[in-house]
Amino acid sequence: MPRVKTARMRGHFGGDGWPDGQWHLAEVHAFERLGRHILFDVSSMNCYETTPVVHAVVDAVRSKADGSAQLAGGRFPRHQIKQAVRQLQDRGILLPGAQSVPRARPKLAKRLGIRHLELMVTHACNMRCRYCYGSDDRDGWQEATHLYGARQAGMTWETARKGIDFLFQASGAQKDLSVIFFGGEPLVEFDLIVQVVAYVRDKERETGKQVGFSVSTNGIGLSQKVVDFLLAENISCQISIDGPPAMHDRNRVLATGQGSYDRVMLGVQRLIDKRPGRVPARVTVTAGQVDLPAVADHLMSLGFGSIHIEPVIGTAGALSLGNADLQQFETQTEHLAHYLVRRIKDGRIFNFSNLVRHVRQIRVVDQRLAHFCGAARTYVALAQDGAFYPCHRFVGMAEYRMGDLEQGFDDTLQRRILDLTVDDRPECRECWARYLCGGGCWKHSVDVHGDLARSDLESSCRLIRHQIECAMAINGALKVSDKELLSEAYERTAEPYRISEQGRQS
Amino acid sequence: MKRRKVLLWLSKAAGGYFGAAAAGTIPQLLMINTVRLGEAQAQTGNDVPGLCPGEFCPTDGASGPCVTDTCATRDKCEPGDAGHTCYVSDTCDIDESGDCRGDACTVDSSGACSADTCATDNSGGCISDSCTSDKSGKCRSDVCVSDSSGDCSSDQCNEDKSGACAGDSCDADNSGNCSSDQCNEDRSGACRSDRCNIDKSAPCTGDVCVNDSSGDCIKDVCVVDNSGSCDTDLCRQDSGGPCSSDVCASDITPPSRADAGMSRALRWLYRVAMLLLALNLAPDDAFAATVIDASDAMFGTAPSFQTAQTITVPNPMGAFIRDCDGDGIDEADTNGDGNCAGDPKLLDYNGDGSRELPAGTPFSGTFQFRCVGVSSDIALVTTGPVALHSAGGAGIYGAVFAAGDFALTAIDKIDLKTSSWMADEGRTLTFRTGLAGVVDQAQHDYSETGLPNLSYAGACGATPGSGGQPIPSVSAWGLVFLLLVLSVVAWRWGGLRKVRAQH
């Protein structure tokens, strides 16, 4: 965006500090969060910490009212208004004339090329979490098969091997690949995981490619043998845990219906002892159980390296967060944001990845996301029956099947998703956060609207926008060195595919 | 230039405000995502005013929605210090709250606690407490130094005085009604299948302990046996009175007829073997290859050795003992299927310094292996008739207790050096090899503590887990050389004695 500097274009200022003539705003989002005034220029992706007078000027222009009338109330001195206007003009935010033509949109990079494979090694699980989307019967969750829509639980070695062959072949010239073991509870198939890792190591030597591994587990299967293996093979391991015992045991129960906290902690502590400060925790929050500080405090005391808290939203019935819960979630997120800032000023890290992810992303000014995640484009899930899906959440949904190992990969859905950038989706293209959000989880869109192109405005979009606002305010509060510390901490604990995906999207 | 200096001076004098304003440089917009432009405006950021959430204010102990309070006496989450709405991890010296969970406190008097961690637990309905002293009446799975609870099960404590314990793991067990205890010292009256360092329980059966002082043991496997009426014990040292059929390195028991007969037979065999060896007066096959090496082996039941047998092993299934899953721990293929699944691990389960199968592991049947190797630190207990067939050689150096007939058949050499064998009455021990040659049953003067550690190095490769070296067999030329040396030594020694006698 060229800077507008000529005196003619700046206009002449009246007695109240307001420029003569007609003006309009670039696409900006001005807000106050965590006690800071922030202005985000969507076109340039520049993010500013501002003053109340700048916000007043932006509000006045946006309201199309007579600026002089609004600002003459003595709230701000004339010279401050004049400075604010000039600086907005200098940064191409306040533009002369009326907005008549649609704004030009940047060309978004559409990234394509499979290099992350999610292996659904099993759909069997030793737990029966009440919110599990693997269950096909929420009312009878305890008796449900938890197979998503699939008909069998385990993946055979033959299917896994062919899946790995597919990854190496489909990734073409790309060198950095990743394999994610998912389930069910993937450690139920530990022997298969060992076999896959050995096979991949051979393929690495053959091809010169490198593969990062990660596994998402409920922690029950983390025996010493498994932990030793994860360490030896440098496999990233994310633990699903919902906080202190009372909160955790409410939804994360064993097949017997008993809480799983005590069982889980045996293995989790074993892993944390070996990887202090490097084990990520993934927390699921359900309706009526929103207590993020308690969760964060507990998990930090256990020695987790990062905490990601995901609310149940969408179509999970009584477990989904309602409006009151969402408000509480936002308020408590801000508490944690304050805490994050205080803590890092004390030289300590609080890796609350819901926010740190965006803090890291916002720091880099010229990064625009076209999509929320790599599902279907760079990332694909291989179900136990050999079928491909965009990610684990879609497994078993026939209309989102992307071929299989026998018939071959079907790229129809891939091409469709590739073309559904944030500038192509009706709700996203009007949203100020689109290039930072990428459009939200595809599965949420399908759950709420039955349509990939739509967005879950009421809950998913709302929470993401709020988190981005908090992250921008945090960015304003932190020194560059602090942000670098946070970014490093994030990289230490995030899954390899997430790092590479975020680092390379533009 | 002068004008700029004046402006600068004014700027300083007015605290920057006036001068900066005059120059038009007050930043109204500070860019905060600066990486691309490299501006890196270091913003210190002021402390954010507003909320100071109670969750993270250690001094804010009286705030409304408390979580993880730290307090000196009791919860302060509610007016009146009642503390009844706390539910998450209180940390306090004294917890009197009624519905706490996961408390960490010095004294816990709460009534409905679970998973408490405290020095003293007086709560009535605890489960899975970890405390120094547990006086709760209805505990389960307690971990405590002293457990006085009356209704415990599976306790882990230093001293267990509970009356109705089962499966206790404690240093000293005084409980009256234990079974399957694992403790350093067991004084319980009615134990069975105890595993302890010192067993003083009276009517024990099948104990596995380092020191057994029980009066009425049967089939004990122990290092030192002081039991009074032992029978078929397998131990390193037996001090028990009227023992019979003991297999031990050092037997201090008054010799019974059977023992005396066996000792005499063993001594006779030993002397004959040594005589044959020293004088090289053995028959023609004295230099023939040893095909069954039973030197320094102890047999509680007389074995049968058969050489030059016609042996076929059509479907061998791998090695009998091997580290099948690569975790550094050997597994035994006790079902003979050649697969890892379900194979028990050989570990020192009872803490006696040797490895064994998990208690109760079924081990009987007919098996075909590529080779059979049992290193000297392994003790195997069969549960019925066992016939092991090896398509190669076999080496058993450890201890075997045969509950049924035991037969080891190998196409190649069988090595039983230093092994210990024991069998139920009437059971047979049979060793067959396809090779023709000598059976070596020589006894050397090994002390119990000086026995070498042996591991099998046969067709299956070395068996991991034992760092010992095999005893080298004596070659024919080596034996000739040894005899020459011994003859010279004997001649010189005899000569010296004569010289001394003359003086």
mmCIF file with all atom_site columns, N, CA and C in Angstrom, chain B residues 31-58:
data_model
loop_
_atom_site.group_PDB
_atom_site.id
_atom_site.type_symbol
_atom_site.label_atom_id
_atom_site.label_alt_id
_atom_site.label_comp_id
_atom_site.label_asym_id
_atom_site.label_entity_id
_atom_site.label_seq_id
_atom_site.pdbx_PDB_ins_code
_atom_site.Cartn_x
_atom_site.Cartn_y
_atom_site.Cartn_z
_atom_site.occupancy
_atom_site.B_iso_or_equiv
_atom_site.pdbx_formal_charge
_atom_site.auth_seq_id
_atom_site.auth_comp_id
_atom_site.auth_asym_id
_atom_site.auth_atom_id
_atom_site.pdbx_PDB_model_num
ATOM 1  N N  . MET B 1 31 ? 3.587  0.333   15.572 1.00 0.00 ? 31 MET B N  1
ATOM 2  C CA . MET B 1 31 ? 3.410  -0.975  14.940 1.00 0.00 ? 31 MET B CA 1
ATOM 3  C C  . MET B 1 31 ? 3.941  -2.066  15.882 1.00 0.00 ? 31 MET B C  1
ATOM 4  N N  . ILE B 1 32 ? 3.169  -3.109  16.089 1.00 0.00 ? 32 ILE B N  1
ATOM 5  C CA . ILE B 1 32 ? 3.591  -4.143  17.036 1.00 0.00 ? 32 ILE B CA 1
ATOM 6  C C  . ILE B 1 32 ? 3.919  -5.466  16.367 1.00 0.00 ? 32 ILE B C  1
ATOM 7  N N  . ASN B 1 33 ? 3.645  -5.557  15.083 1.00 0.00 ? 33 ASN B N  1
ATOM 8  C CA . ASN B 1 33 ? 4.134  -6.753  14.385 1.00 0.00 ? 33 ASN B CA 1
ATOM 9  C C  . ASN B 1 33 ? 5.197  -6.280  13.405 1.00 0.00 ? 33 ASN B C  1
ATOM 10 N N  . THR B 1 34 ? 6.395  -6.400  13.840 1.00 0.00 ? 34 THR B N  1
ATOM 11 C CA . THR B 1 34 ? 7.480  -5.666  13.188 1.00 0.00 ? 34 THR B CA 1
ATOM 12 C C  . THR B 1 34 ? 8.469  -6.547  12.465 1.00 0.00 ? 34 THR B C  1
ATOM 13 N N  . VAL B 1 35 ? 8.230  -7.816  12.431 1.00 0.00 ? 35 VAL B N  1
ATOM 14 C CA . VAL B 1 35 ? 9.286  -8.695  11.950 1.00 0.00 ? 35 VAL B CA 1
ATOM 15 C C  . VAL B 1 35 ? 9.682  -8.393  10.507 1.00 0.00 ? 35 VAL B C  1
ATOM 16 N N  . ARG B 1 36 ? 8.727  -8.175  9.658  1.00 0.00 ? 36 ARG B N  1
ATOM 17 C CA . ARG B 1 36 ? 9.056  -7.963  8.267  1.00 0.00 ? 36 ARG B CA 1
ATOM 18 C C  . ARG B 1 36 ? 9.793  -6.639  8.081  1.00 0.00 ? 36 ARG B C  1
ATOM 19 N N  . LEU B 1 37 ? 9.311  -5.583  8.725  1.00 0.00 ? 37 LEU B N  1
ATOM 20 C CA . LEU B 1 37 ? 9.893  -4.275  8.507  1.00 0.00 ? 37 LEU B CA 1
ATOM 21 C C  . LEU B 1 37 ? 11.167 -4.076  9.303  1.00 0.00 ? 37 LEU B C  1
ATOM 22 N N  . GLY B 1 38 ? 11.395 -4.923  10.268 1.00 0.00 ? 38 GLY B N  1
ATOM 23 C CA . GLY B 1 38 ? 12.620 -4.835  11.036 1.00 0.00 ? 38 GLY B CA 1
ATOM 24 C C  . GLY B 1 38 ? 12.698 -3.611  11.926 1.00 0.00 ? 38 GLY B C  1
ATOM 25 N N  . GLU B 1 39 ? 11.568 -3.032  12.218 1.00 0.00 ? 39 GLU B N  1
ATOM 26 C CA . GLU B 1 39 ? 11.626 -1.831  13.050 1.00 0.00 ? 39 GLU B CA 1
ATOM 27 C C  . GLU B 1 39 ? 11.897 -2.186  14.515 1.00 0.00 ? 39 GLU B C  1
ATOM 28 N N  . ALA B 1 40 ? 11.411 -3.344  14.914 1.00 0.00 ? 40 ALA B N  1
ATOM 29 C CA . ALA B 1 40 ? 11.682 -3.860  16.254 1.00 0.00 ? 40 ALA B CA 1
ATOM 30 C C  . ALA B 1 40 ? 11.563 -2.791  17.320 1.00 0.00 ? 40 ALA B C  1
ATOM 31 N N  . GLN B 1 41 ? 10.420 -2.176  17.363 1.00 0.00 ? 41 GLN B N  1
ATOM 32 C CA . GLN B 1 41 ? 10.234 -1.156  18.403 1.00 0.00 ? 41 GLN B CA 1
ATOM 33 C C  . GLN B 1 41 ? 10.086 -1.855  19.746 1.00 0.00 ? 41 GLN B C  1
ATOM 34 N N  . ALA B 1 42 ? 11.083 -1.672  20.563 1.00 0.00 ? 42 ALA B N  1
ATOM 35 C CA . ALA B 1 42 ? 11.049 -2.325  21.874 1.00 0.00 ? 42 ALA B CA 1
ATOM 36 C C  . ALA B 1 42 ? 10.038 -1.616  22.754 1.00 0.00 ? 42 ALA B C  1
ATOM 37 N N  . GLN B 1 43 ? 8.985  -2.328  23.011 1.00 0.00 ? 43 GLN B N  1
ATOM 38 C CA . GLN B 1 43 ? 7.957  -1.727  23.859 1.00 0.00 ? 43 GLN B CA 1
ATOM 39 C C  . GLN B 1 43 ? 7.965  -2.439  25.200 1.00 0.00 ? 43 GLN B C  1
ATOM 40 N N  . THR B 1 44 ? 8.193  -1.692  26.205 1.00 0.00 ? 44 THR B N  1
ATOM 41 C CA . THR B 1 44 ? 8.267  -2.331  27.517 1.00 0.00 ? 44 THR B CA 1
ATOM 42 C C  . THR B 1 44 ? 6.886  -2.759  27.981 1.00 0.00 ? 44 THR B C  1
ATOM 43 N N  . GLY B 1 45 ? 5.885  -2.030  27.595 1.00 0.00 ? 45 GLY B N  1
ATOM 44 C CA . GLY B 1 45 ? 4.537  -2.408  27.988 1.00 0.00 ? 45 GLY B CA 1
ATOM 45 C C  . GLY B 1 45 ? 4.284  -2.136  29.459 1.00 0.00 ? 45 GLY B C  1
ATOM 46 N N  . ASN B 1 46 ? 3.263  -1.391  29.734 1.00 0.00 ? 46 ASN B N  1
ATOM 47 C CA . ASN B 1 46 ? 2.952  -1.098  31.137 1.00 0.00 ? 46 ASN B CA 1
ATOM 48 C C  . ASN B 1 46 ? 2.211  -2.272  31.742 1.00 0.00 ? 46 ASN B C  1
ATOM 49 N N  . ASP B 1 47 ? 2.229  -2.334  33.034 1.00 0.00 ? 47 ASP B N  1
ATOM 50 C CA . ASP B 1 47 ? 1.429  -3.345  33.700 1.00 0.00 ? 47 ASP B CA 1
ATOM 51 C C  . ASP B 1 47 ? -0.033 -3.091  33.392 1.00 0.00 ? 47 ASP B C  1
ATOM 52 N N  . VAL B 1 48 ? -0.684 -4.144  33.017 1.00 0.00 ? 48 VAL B N  1
ATOM 53 C CA . VAL B 1 48 ? -2.066 -3.968  32.605 1.00 0.00 ? 48 VAL B CA 1
ATOM 54 C C  . VAL B 1 48 ? -2.926 -3.712  33.824 1.00 0.00 ? 48 VAL B C  1
ATOM 55 N N  . PRO B 1 49 ? -3.624 -2.623  33.832 1.00 0.00 ? 49 PRO B N  1
ATOM 56 C CA . PRO B 1 49 ? -4.486 -2.355  34.977 1.00 0.00 ? 49 PRO B CA 1
ATOM 57 C C  . PRO B 1 49 ? -5.723 -3.252  34.925 1.00 0.00 ? 49 PRO B C  1
ATOM 58 N N  . GLY B 1 50 ? -6.442 -3.279  35.986 1.00 0.00 ? 50 GLY B N  1
ATOM 59 C CA . GLY B 1 50 ? -7.698 -4.015  35.958 1.00 0.00 ? 50 GLY B CA 1
ATOM 60 C C  . GLY B 1 50 ? -7.654 -5.250  36.833 1.00 0.00 ? 50 GLY B C  1
ATOM 61 N N  . LEU B 1 51 ? -8.158 -6.311  36.311 1.00 0.00 ? 51 LEU B N  1
ATOM 62 C CA . LEU B 1 51 ? -8.365 -7.491  37.139 1.00 0.00 ? 51 LEU B CA 1
ATOM 63 C C  . LEU B 1 51 ? -7.063 -8.129  37.586 1.00 0.00 ? 51 LEU B C  1
ATOM 64 N N  . CYS B 1 52 ? -7.104 -8.606  38.757 1.00 0.00 ? 52 CYS B N  1
ATOM 65 C CA . CYS B 1 52 ? -6.015 -9.445  39.237 1.00 0.00 ? 52 CYS B CA 1
ATOM 66 C C  . CYS B 1 52 ? -6.674 -10.730 39.705 1.00 0.00 ? 52 CYS B C  1
ATOM 67 N N  . PRO B 1 53 ? -6.814 -11.676 38.803 1.00 0.00 ? 53 PRO B N  1
ATOM 68 C CA . PRO B 1 53 ? -7.633 -12.838 39.122 1.00 0.00 ? 53 PRO B CA 1
ATOM 69 C C  . PRO B 1 53 ? -7.109 -13.582 40.351 1.00 0.00 ? 53 PRO B C  1
ATOM 70 N N  . GLY B 1 54 ? -8.017 -13.964 41.215 1.00 0.00 ? 54 GLY B N  1
ATOM 71 C CA . GLY B 1 54 ? -7.642 -14.647 42.438 1.00 0.00 ? 54 GLY B CA 1
ATOM 72 C C  . GLY B 1 54 ? -6.825 -15.906 42.193 1.00 0.00 ? 54 GLY B C  1
ATOM 73 N N  . GLU B 1 55 ? -7.031 -16.484 41.025 1.00 0.00 ? 55 GLU B N  1
ATOM 74 C CA . GLU B 1 55 ? -6.349 -17.737 40.732 1.00 0.00 ? 55 GLU B CA 1
ATOM 75 C C  . GLU B 1 55 ? -4.836 -17.590 40.772 1.00 0.00 ? 55 GLU B C  1
ATOM 76 N N  . PHE B 1 56 ? -4.370 -16.427 40.450 1.00 0.00 ? 56 PHE B N  1
ATOM 77 C CA . PHE B 1 56 ? -2.928 -16.269 40.338 1.00 0.00 ? 56 PHE B CA 1
ATOM 78 C C  . PHE B 1 56 ? -2.378 -15.229 41.302 1.00 0.00 ? 56 PHE B C  1
ATOM 79 N N  . CYS B 1 57 ? -3.119 -14.930 42.314 1.00 0.00 ? 57 CYS B N  1
ATOM 80 C CA . CYS B 1 57 ? -2.628 -13.997 43.322 1.00 0.00 ? 57 CYS B CA 1
ATOM 81 C C  . CYS B 1 57 ? -2.457 -14.776 44.624 1.00 0.00 ? 57 CYS B C  1
ATOM 82 N N  . PRO B 1 58 ? -1.244 -15.170 44.927 1.00 0.00 ? 58 PRO B N  1
ATOM 83 C CA . PRO B 1 58 ? -1.035 -15.976 46.136 1.00 0.00 ? 58 PRO B CA 1
ATOM 84 C C  . PRO B 1 58 ? -1.532 -15.282 47.395 1.00 0.00 ? 58 PRO B C  1
#
